[in-house]
Short mmCIF file of C-alpha atoms and ligand atoms in Angstrom, two decimals:
data_model
loop_
_atom_site.label_atom_id
_atom_site.label_comp_id
_atom_site.label_asym_id
_atom_site.label_seq_id
_atom_site.Cartn_x
_atom_site.Cartn_y
_atom_site.Cartn_z
CA MET A 185 13.41 -30.76 27.60
CA TYR A 186 16.37 -30.34 25.28
CA HIS A 187 18.53 -27.33 26.05
CA GLY A 188 21.43 -27.86 23.68
CA GLY A 189 25.02 -27.81 24.77
CA LEU A 190 25.11 -24.49 26.57
CA SER A 191 23.11 -23.10 29.41
CA HIS A 192 20.58 -20.53 28.26
CA THR A 193 21.15 -18.19 31.14
CA HIS A 194 22.51 -14.72 30.64
CA SER A 195 26.13 -15.68 31.00
CA HIS A 196 27.11 -13.66 27.97
CA HIS A 197 28.62 -10.74 29.83
CA ILE A 198 31.27 -13.16 30.98
CA ILE A 199 31.75 -14.93 27.67
CA MET A 200 32.02 -11.91 25.41
CA SER A 201 34.76 -9.35 25.48
CA LYS A 202 34.72 -5.93 23.88
CA SER A 203 36.28 -5.71 20.47
CA GLY A 204 37.12 -2.53 18.67
CA GLU A 205 36.75 -4.11 15.23
CA GLY A 206 33.70 -4.12 12.96
CA ASN A 207 30.65 -6.17 13.75
CA VAL A 208 30.87 -8.86 11.16
CA SER A 209 32.36 -12.10 12.25
CA TRP A 210 34.36 -13.28 9.26
CA ASN A 211 37.12 -10.79 9.95
CA LYS A 212 36.78 -10.72 13.72
CA ASP A 213 36.33 -14.32 14.82
CA VAL A 214 39.56 -15.69 13.40
CA LYS A 215 42.20 -17.23 15.63
CA GLU A 216 45.53 -18.44 14.22
CA GLY A 217 43.98 -18.28 10.77
CA ARG A 218 41.03 -20.46 11.76
CA TYR A 219 37.47 -19.18 11.68
CA GLU A 220 35.81 -19.84 15.04
CA ARG A 221 32.06 -19.30 15.19
CA LYS A 222 30.98 -17.80 18.50
CA ASP A 223 28.15 -19.28 20.53
CA SER A 224 24.75 -17.60 20.45
CA LEU A 225 23.84 -15.82 23.67
CA PHE A 226 20.06 -15.69 24.02
CA ARG A 227 19.05 -19.21 24.96
CA ARG A 228 15.57 -18.96 26.46
CA TRP A 229 12.66 -21.27 25.57
CA ILE A 230 9.10 -21.00 24.38
CA GLU A 231 6.97 -23.69 25.95
CA ALA A 232 3.48 -25.07 25.34
CA ASP A 233 2.63 -24.43 29.02
CA PRO A 234 0.54 -21.22 29.29
CA ASP A 235 2.28 -20.39 32.59
CA ALA A 236 5.76 -20.54 31.12
CA GLU A 237 7.89 -17.38 30.95
CA PHE A 238 7.48 -17.54 27.16
CA PRO A 239 4.26 -19.42 26.43
CA ALA A 240 3.41 -20.46 22.87
CA GLU A 241 0.83 -17.96 21.60
CA ALA A 242 -0.38 -17.02 18.14
CA GLY A 243 0.81 -13.60 16.94
CA ARG A 244 3.27 -13.03 19.77
CA TYR A 245 6.58 -14.18 18.27
CA VAL A 246 8.48 -13.09 15.17
CA ILE A 247 11.40 -14.70 13.38
CA TYR A 248 13.92 -12.25 11.92
CA ALA A 249 15.71 -14.09 9.16
CA ALA A 250 17.94 -13.69 6.13
CA MET A 251 16.87 -15.74 3.12
CA ALA A 252 20.58 -16.15 2.39
CA CYS A 253 21.40 -17.60 5.77
CA PRO A 254 21.43 -21.37 6.21
CA TRP A 255 20.91 -21.10 9.97
CA ALA A 256 17.90 -18.83 9.59
CA CYS A 257 16.41 -20.96 6.84
CA ARG A 258 16.35 -24.01 9.11
CA THR A 259 13.84 -22.16 11.25
CA LEU A 260 11.79 -21.01 8.24
CA ALA A 261 11.57 -24.59 6.94
CA MET A 262 10.33 -25.80 10.33
CA ARG A 263 7.76 -23.00 10.51
CA GLU A 264 6.42 -24.14 7.13
CA LEU A 265 6.38 -27.86 7.92
CA LYS A 266 4.74 -27.34 11.30
CA GLY A 267 1.89 -25.28 9.83
CA LEU A 268 2.86 -22.13 11.73
CA THR A 269 2.88 -19.50 8.99
CA GLU A 270 -0.21 -17.80 10.45
CA VAL A 271 1.07 -18.11 14.02
CA ILE A 272 4.65 -16.82 13.81
CA GLU A 273 5.44 -13.79 11.64
CA VAL A 274 8.64 -13.53 9.64
CA ASN A 275 10.68 -10.41 8.86
CA ILE A 276 13.38 -10.66 6.20
CA VAL A 277 16.58 -8.58 6.25
CA ASP A 278 18.20 -6.97 3.20
CA VAL A 279 20.38 -9.12 0.94
CA VAL A 280 23.84 -7.64 1.48
CA LEU A 281 25.39 -7.64 4.93
CA PRO A 282 27.54 -4.51 5.31
CA ASP A 283 30.39 -4.26 7.83
CA THR A 284 28.03 -2.50 10.21
CA GLY A 285 25.64 -5.45 10.36
CA TRP A 286 22.33 -6.61 8.85
CA THR A 287 19.90 -3.89 7.75
CA LEU A 288 16.10 -3.87 7.69
CA GLU A 289 15.34 -1.28 5.04
CA ALA A 290 13.31 -3.50 2.70
CA LYS A 291 15.82 -2.62 -0.01
CA ASP A 292 15.42 -5.79 -2.02
CA GLU A 293 12.56 -7.81 -3.41
CA GLY A 294 11.69 -10.33 -0.72
CA ALA A 295 13.09 -8.16 2.10
CA THR A 296 10.33 -6.95 4.43
CA GLY A 297 12.06 -4.49 6.71
CA ASP A 298 10.99 -4.48 10.36
CA THR A 299 7.19 -4.58 10.23
CA ILE A 300 6.94 -4.66 14.02
CA ASN A 301 9.00 -1.70 15.27
CA GLY A 302 10.38 -0.09 12.13
CA ARG A 303 13.97 -0.61 13.27
CA LYS A 304 16.52 -0.23 10.50
CA GLN A 305 19.31 -2.41 11.91
CA VAL A 306 19.28 -5.87 13.43
CA SER A 307 21.63 -4.56 16.12
CA GLU A 308 18.79 -2.33 17.43
CA ILE A 309 16.78 -5.46 18.26
CA TYR A 310 19.72 -6.81 20.24
CA TYR A 311 20.16 -3.54 22.14
CA ALA A 312 16.43 -3.39 22.92
CA ALA A 313 16.72 -6.85 24.42
CA ASP A 314 19.93 -6.03 26.27
CA PRO A 315 21.45 -2.54 26.22
CA GLU A 316 24.79 -4.04 27.30
CA TYR A 317 24.83 -6.65 24.55
CA ASP A 318 28.35 -7.26 23.30
CA GLY A 319 27.96 -10.32 21.09
CA ARG A 320 27.37 -10.76 17.37
CA PHE A 321 24.24 -9.42 15.69
CA THR A 322 23.16 -12.59 13.97
CA VAL A 323 20.01 -13.97 12.44
CA PRO A 324 17.86 -15.90 13.05
CA ILE A 325 16.28 -14.12 16.00
CA LEU A 326 13.21 -15.48 17.74
CA TYR A 327 11.66 -12.27 19.01
CA ASP A 328 8.90 -11.70 21.60
CA LYS A 329 6.66 -8.70 20.85
CA VAL A 330 5.14 -8.62 24.33
CA ASN A 331 8.43 -7.98 26.11
CA ASP A 332 10.33 -6.45 23.17
CA THR A 333 13.03 -9.01 23.72
CA ILE A 334 14.93 -11.83 22.09
CA VAL A 335 13.91 -15.26 23.34
CA ASN A 336 16.55 -17.18 21.47
CA ASN A 337 19.07 -16.57 18.68
CA GLU A 338 20.37 -20.10 18.21
CA SER A 339 18.78 -21.86 15.24
CA SER A 340 19.51 -25.37 16.48
CA GLU A 341 17.36 -24.61 19.53
CA ILE A 342 14.66 -22.63 17.73
CA ILE A 343 13.95 -25.63 15.48
CA VAL A 344 13.56 -27.88 18.51
CA MET A 345 11.02 -25.42 19.98
CA LEU A 346 9.11 -25.19 16.71
CA ASN A 347 9.03 -28.97 16.53
CA SER A 348 6.88 -29.28 19.64
CA ALA A 349 5.98 -26.10 21.56
CA PHE A 350 3.36 -24.76 19.13
CA ASN A 351 1.52 -27.99 18.32
CA ALA A 352 -1.80 -26.71 19.69
CA LEU A 353 -1.61 -23.86 17.15
CA SER A 354 -0.54 -25.79 14.02
CA ALA A 355 -2.74 -25.30 10.96
CA THR A 356 -3.58 -29.00 10.62
CA PRO A 357 -3.60 -32.07 12.88
CA GLU A 358 -0.98 -33.61 10.57
CA ALA A 359 1.37 -30.66 11.01
CA ALA A 360 0.85 -30.78 14.78
CA ALA A 361 1.65 -34.50 14.82
CA LEU A 362 4.78 -34.10 12.72
CA ASP A 363 7.72 -34.89 15.00
CA LEU A 364 11.15 -34.38 13.47
CA TYR A 365 12.98 -35.00 16.73
CA PRO A 366 11.43 -38.21 18.05
CA ALA A 367 12.64 -39.29 21.48
CA GLU A 368 13.76 -42.73 20.33
CA LEU A 369 16.03 -41.27 17.63
CA ARG A 370 17.49 -38.31 19.52
CA ASP A 371 20.84 -39.86 20.31
CA GLU A 372 21.41 -40.80 16.71
CA ILE A 373 20.12 -37.45 15.40
CA ASP A 374 22.42 -35.59 17.82
CA GLU A 375 25.38 -37.71 16.77
CA VAL A 376 24.82 -37.01 13.07
CA ASN A 377 24.23 -33.32 13.81
CA GLU A 378 27.49 -33.04 15.70
CA ARG A 379 29.52 -34.26 12.75
CA VAL A 380 27.48 -32.39 10.15
CA TYR A 381 27.59 -29.14 12.13
CA HIS A 382 31.36 -28.97 12.59
CA SER A 383 32.52 -30.28 9.24
CA LEU A 384 29.69 -29.34 6.84
CA ASN A 385 27.34 -26.55 8.10
CA ASN A 386 30.17 -24.64 9.71
CA GLY A 387 32.87 -26.45 7.73
CA VAL A 388 32.11 -24.52 4.54
CA TYR A 389 32.60 -21.25 6.47
CA LYS A 390 35.86 -22.56 7.94
CA CYS A 391 37.09 -23.17 4.38
CA GLY A 392 35.90 -19.80 3.14
CA PHE A 393 37.05 -17.66 6.03
CA ALA A 394 40.40 -19.40 6.67
CA LYS A 395 43.29 -16.95 6.77
CA THR A 396 46.07 -19.54 6.43
CA GLN A 397 46.56 -22.35 3.93
CA GLU A 398 46.83 -24.82 6.78
CA ALA A 399 43.51 -23.80 8.33
CA TYR A 400 41.83 -24.05 4.94
CA GLU A 401 43.23 -27.50 4.24
CA GLU A 402 42.20 -28.84 7.63
CA ALA A 403 38.61 -27.68 7.07
CA PHE A 404 38.62 -28.82 3.44
CA HIS A 405 39.57 -32.41 4.32
CA ALA A 406 37.09 -32.68 7.18
CA LEU A 407 34.35 -31.31 4.93
CA ASN A 408 35.04 -33.77 2.13
CA ASP A 409 35.29 -36.72 4.50
CA THR A 410 31.83 -35.86 5.77
CA LEU A 411 30.35 -35.43 2.30
CA GLU A 412 31.78 -38.82 1.29
CA TRP A 413 30.47 -40.40 4.48
CA MET A 414 27.00 -38.97 3.78
CA GLU A 415 27.13 -40.13 0.17
CA ASP A 416 27.84 -43.69 1.37
CA ARG A 417 25.22 -43.59 4.08
CA LEU A 418 22.53 -42.36 1.70
CA ALA A 419 23.15 -45.27 -0.69
CA SER A 420 21.20 -47.58 1.62
CA SER A 421 19.35 -45.13 3.83
CA ARG A 422 16.62 -42.80 2.61
CA TYR A 423 17.51 -40.10 5.16
CA LEU A 424 20.48 -39.41 7.39
CA VAL A 425 18.88 -41.27 10.31
CA GLY A 426 17.28 -44.23 8.54
CA SER A 427 13.82 -44.22 7.02
CA ARG A 428 12.56 -41.26 9.01
CA PHE A 429 12.96 -37.65 7.90
CA THR A 430 14.28 -35.71 10.91
CA LEU A 431 15.89 -32.45 12.04
CA ALA A 432 19.22 -33.93 10.92
CA ASP A 433 17.98 -33.73 7.33
CA ILE A 434 16.73 -30.15 7.63
CA ARG A 435 20.09 -29.14 9.08
CA ALA A 436 22.06 -30.82 6.29
CA PHE A 437 19.74 -29.59 3.53
CA VAL A 438 20.28 -25.86 4.14
CA THR A 439 24.00 -26.28 3.46
CA LEU A 440 23.62 -28.72 0.55
CA ILE A 441 21.24 -26.41 -1.32
CA ARG A 442 23.81 -23.56 -1.18
CA TYR A 443 26.77 -25.76 -2.01
CA ASP A 444 26.98 -25.75 -5.81
CA PRO A 445 25.92 -22.16 -6.49
CA VAL A 446 27.99 -20.60 -3.70
CA TYR A 447 30.33 -22.65 -1.55
CA VAL A 448 32.14 -24.56 -4.34
CA THR A 449 33.46 -21.33 -5.82
CA HIS A 450 33.12 -18.61 -3.18
CA PHE A 451 34.39 -20.73 -0.26
CA LYS A 452 36.76 -22.93 -2.35
CA THR A 453 35.03 -26.18 -1.38
CA ASN A 454 35.67 -27.55 -4.83
CA LYS A 455 36.60 -31.18 -4.39
CA HIS A 456 32.98 -32.18 -5.01
CA ARG A 457 29.90 -30.60 -6.40
CA ILE A 458 26.71 -31.99 -4.87
CA ARG A 459 25.47 -32.55 -8.42
CA GLU A 460 28.30 -35.08 -8.92
CA LEU A 461 27.49 -37.16 -5.82
CA PRO A 462 24.45 -39.13 -7.00
CA ASN A 463 22.94 -40.04 -3.63
CA LEU A 464 23.46 -36.65 -2.02
CA TRP A 465 22.15 -34.89 -5.09
CA ALA A 466 19.00 -37.04 -5.27
CA TYR A 467 18.53 -36.60 -1.51
CA THR A 468 18.80 -32.81 -1.88
CA ARG A 469 16.23 -32.87 -4.70
CA GLU A 470 13.86 -35.00 -2.66
CA ILE A 471 13.91 -32.58 0.27
CA TYR A 472 13.53 -29.59 -2.04
CA GLN A 473 10.43 -31.18 -3.59
CA MET A 474 8.97 -32.40 -0.30
CA ALA A 475 5.68 -31.28 1.28
CA ASP A 476 4.17 -29.50 -1.72
CA GLY A 477 7.16 -27.16 -2.02
CA LYS A 478 6.94 -25.90 1.58
CA ILE A 479 10.68 -26.32 2.02
CA ALA A 480 11.43 -24.96 -1.46
CA SER A 481 9.52 -21.82 -0.50
CA THR A 482 12.31 -21.09 1.99
CA VAL A 483 15.02 -21.26 -0.69
CA ASN A 484 15.64 -17.92 -2.44
CA PHE A 485 18.59 -18.27 -4.80
CA ASP A 486 18.64 -14.58 -5.65
CA HIS A 487 19.22 -13.68 -1.99
CA ILE A 488 21.58 -16.61 -1.42
CA ILE A 489 23.86 -15.85 -4.34
CA ARG A 490 24.01 -12.07 -4.06
CA HIS A 491 24.43 -12.17 -0.30
CA TYR A 492 27.54 -14.32 -0.21
CA TYR A 493 29.38 -12.96 -3.23
CA CYS A 494 28.55 -9.33 -2.46
CA SER A 495 28.96 -9.25 1.34
CA HIS A 496 32.34 -10.85 1.98
CA ASN A 497 34.61 -8.17 0.57
CA SER A 498 37.75 -9.81 1.88
CA VAL A 499 36.87 -13.04 0.05
CA ASN A 500 35.46 -11.54 -3.17
CA PRO A 501 36.45 -7.87 -3.50
CA THR A 502 34.87 -7.35 -6.92
CA GLY A 503 31.43 -8.39 -5.74
CA ILE A 504 30.87 -10.21 -9.02
CA TYR A 505 28.51 -13.09 -8.39
CA ALA A 506 28.67 -16.45 -10.12
CA LEU A 507 25.57 -17.45 -12.08
CA GLY A 508 25.59 -21.23 -12.30
CA PRO A 509 24.25 -23.88 -12.03
CA ASP A 510 20.64 -23.96 -13.24
CA PRO A 511 18.36 -24.31 -10.19
CA ALA A 512 15.70 -25.95 -12.39
CA ASP A 513 17.77 -29.15 -11.96
CA LEU A 514 16.27 -29.40 -8.49
CA LEU A 515 12.90 -30.27 -9.97
CA LYS A 516 14.12 -33.38 -11.78
CA PRO A 517 12.72 -36.66 -10.40
CA HIS A 518 14.65 -37.74 -7.32
CA ASN A 519 14.16 -41.50 -7.76
CA ARG A 520 14.68 -42.19 -4.05
CA ASP A 521 11.44 -44.16 -3.72
CA SER A 522 13.15 -47.55 -3.81
CA LEU A 523 14.56 -46.83 -0.34
CA PRO A 524 12.02 -47.24 2.47
CA ALA A 525 10.65 -44.05 4.05
CA ASP A 526 8.27 -43.51 6.94
CA PRO A 527 5.37 -41.45 5.67
CA LEU A 528 5.71 -37.78 6.40
CA PRO A 529 2.41 -36.79 7.99
CA ILE A 530 2.46 -33.24 6.67
CA VAL A 531 1.20 -32.21 3.41
CA HIS A 532 -1.82 -30.25 2.38
CA ASP A 533 -3.04 -26.97 3.81
CA PRO A 534 -6.57 -27.02 5.25
N1 GSH B 760 24.80 -20.28 15.67
C1 GSH B 760 23.93 -19.33 15.03
C2 GSH B 760 24.64 -18.74 13.82
C3 GSH B 760 23.86 -17.68 13.11
C4 GSH B 760 24.75 -16.88 12.13
O1 GSH B 760 25.97 -16.94 12.21
N2 GSH B 760 24.12 -16.12 11.21
C5 GSH B 760 24.88 -15.30 10.28
C6 GSH B 760 24.23 -15.25 8.92
S1 GSH B 760 24.44 -16.73 7.99
C7 GSH B 760 24.90 -13.85 10.73
O2 GSH B 760 23.88 -13.32 11.11
N3 GSH B 760 26.09 -13.22 10.70
C8 GSH B 760 26.28 -11.84 11.06
C9 GSH B 760 27.64 -11.68 11.69
O3 GSH B 760 28.36 -12.67 11.80
O4 GSH B 760 27.99 -10.57 12.05
C10 GSH B 760 22.65 -20.04 14.65
O5 GSH B 760 22.72 -21.19 14.20
O6 GSH B 760 21.58 -19.48 14.82
#
């Protein structure tokens, strides 16, 4: 079983230290001007085995997510592709993230509030799971109703669980069979993920939250090198790891889809727009259109745009949000069919 880079034991009391500052990380987790994302601290696993500590069961687990959040939306895309929408509930936080942390007041269209316990703050879920919790109050959260606890709050691990632990409960045999982390490709997927995580997924945040020119420039160059490397790779390869759509593509997509409307301006990642890199742009459109719009259903531009521009007061004090570009562009033909692709055994609902 894959456990990611860190142990998933409760070592967090050692890792985390008390901080008197606000909860949100973009002001707090900065060292010598560089934004340093902290590791997630709940790292337990749901397993197919009915005797496991957290066995896969219908109706037992809930994902708390922000539609704005690229990390959370990885897990929502997997839940859709794996036919698990009737098996795992989703609760959506409010659009704007105040200094005190994510709220669950169903303030915005598309925000559900906490339909399970009626909690108003994401931090309350963390304290229910661990009254001594001293880490960040992030989404996504994979929550267990039976024990009122958090199983895991690290999206890169939640998507691996969703890929295989719930297969017996998937809506269709095709969705159950869908394997986006096949054993024979894991080394290559992990290698791509490593680069894409540091320089792209987290790289855009390092640009946006940098507090020195030097830190910004370092992140900016690494980010653009990776985008250019991906653009080259996608000239002859349908997906990031050859002809097979994998977790590497889901993980890249959630950042690419936010790039032009948000990161280019808000995070100053303006060397390229994805729309000007033909292969990356066509690749982004293909994924958006994939699987009868199942992935597109996890993309909410209203939440994405308002969240970023209106939450990060230190980056954008006026809270004015930028309106472009037209998201309808995503529905233009992707023309990637000339590159070989393994068939994606998902598709229609029963
Ligand atoms: N490594 C985590 C990162 C999650 C994360 O940073 N989520 C952001 C939203 S995009 C968050 O909840 N931030 C609240 C905070 O930093 O206080 C994962 O991939 O699950």
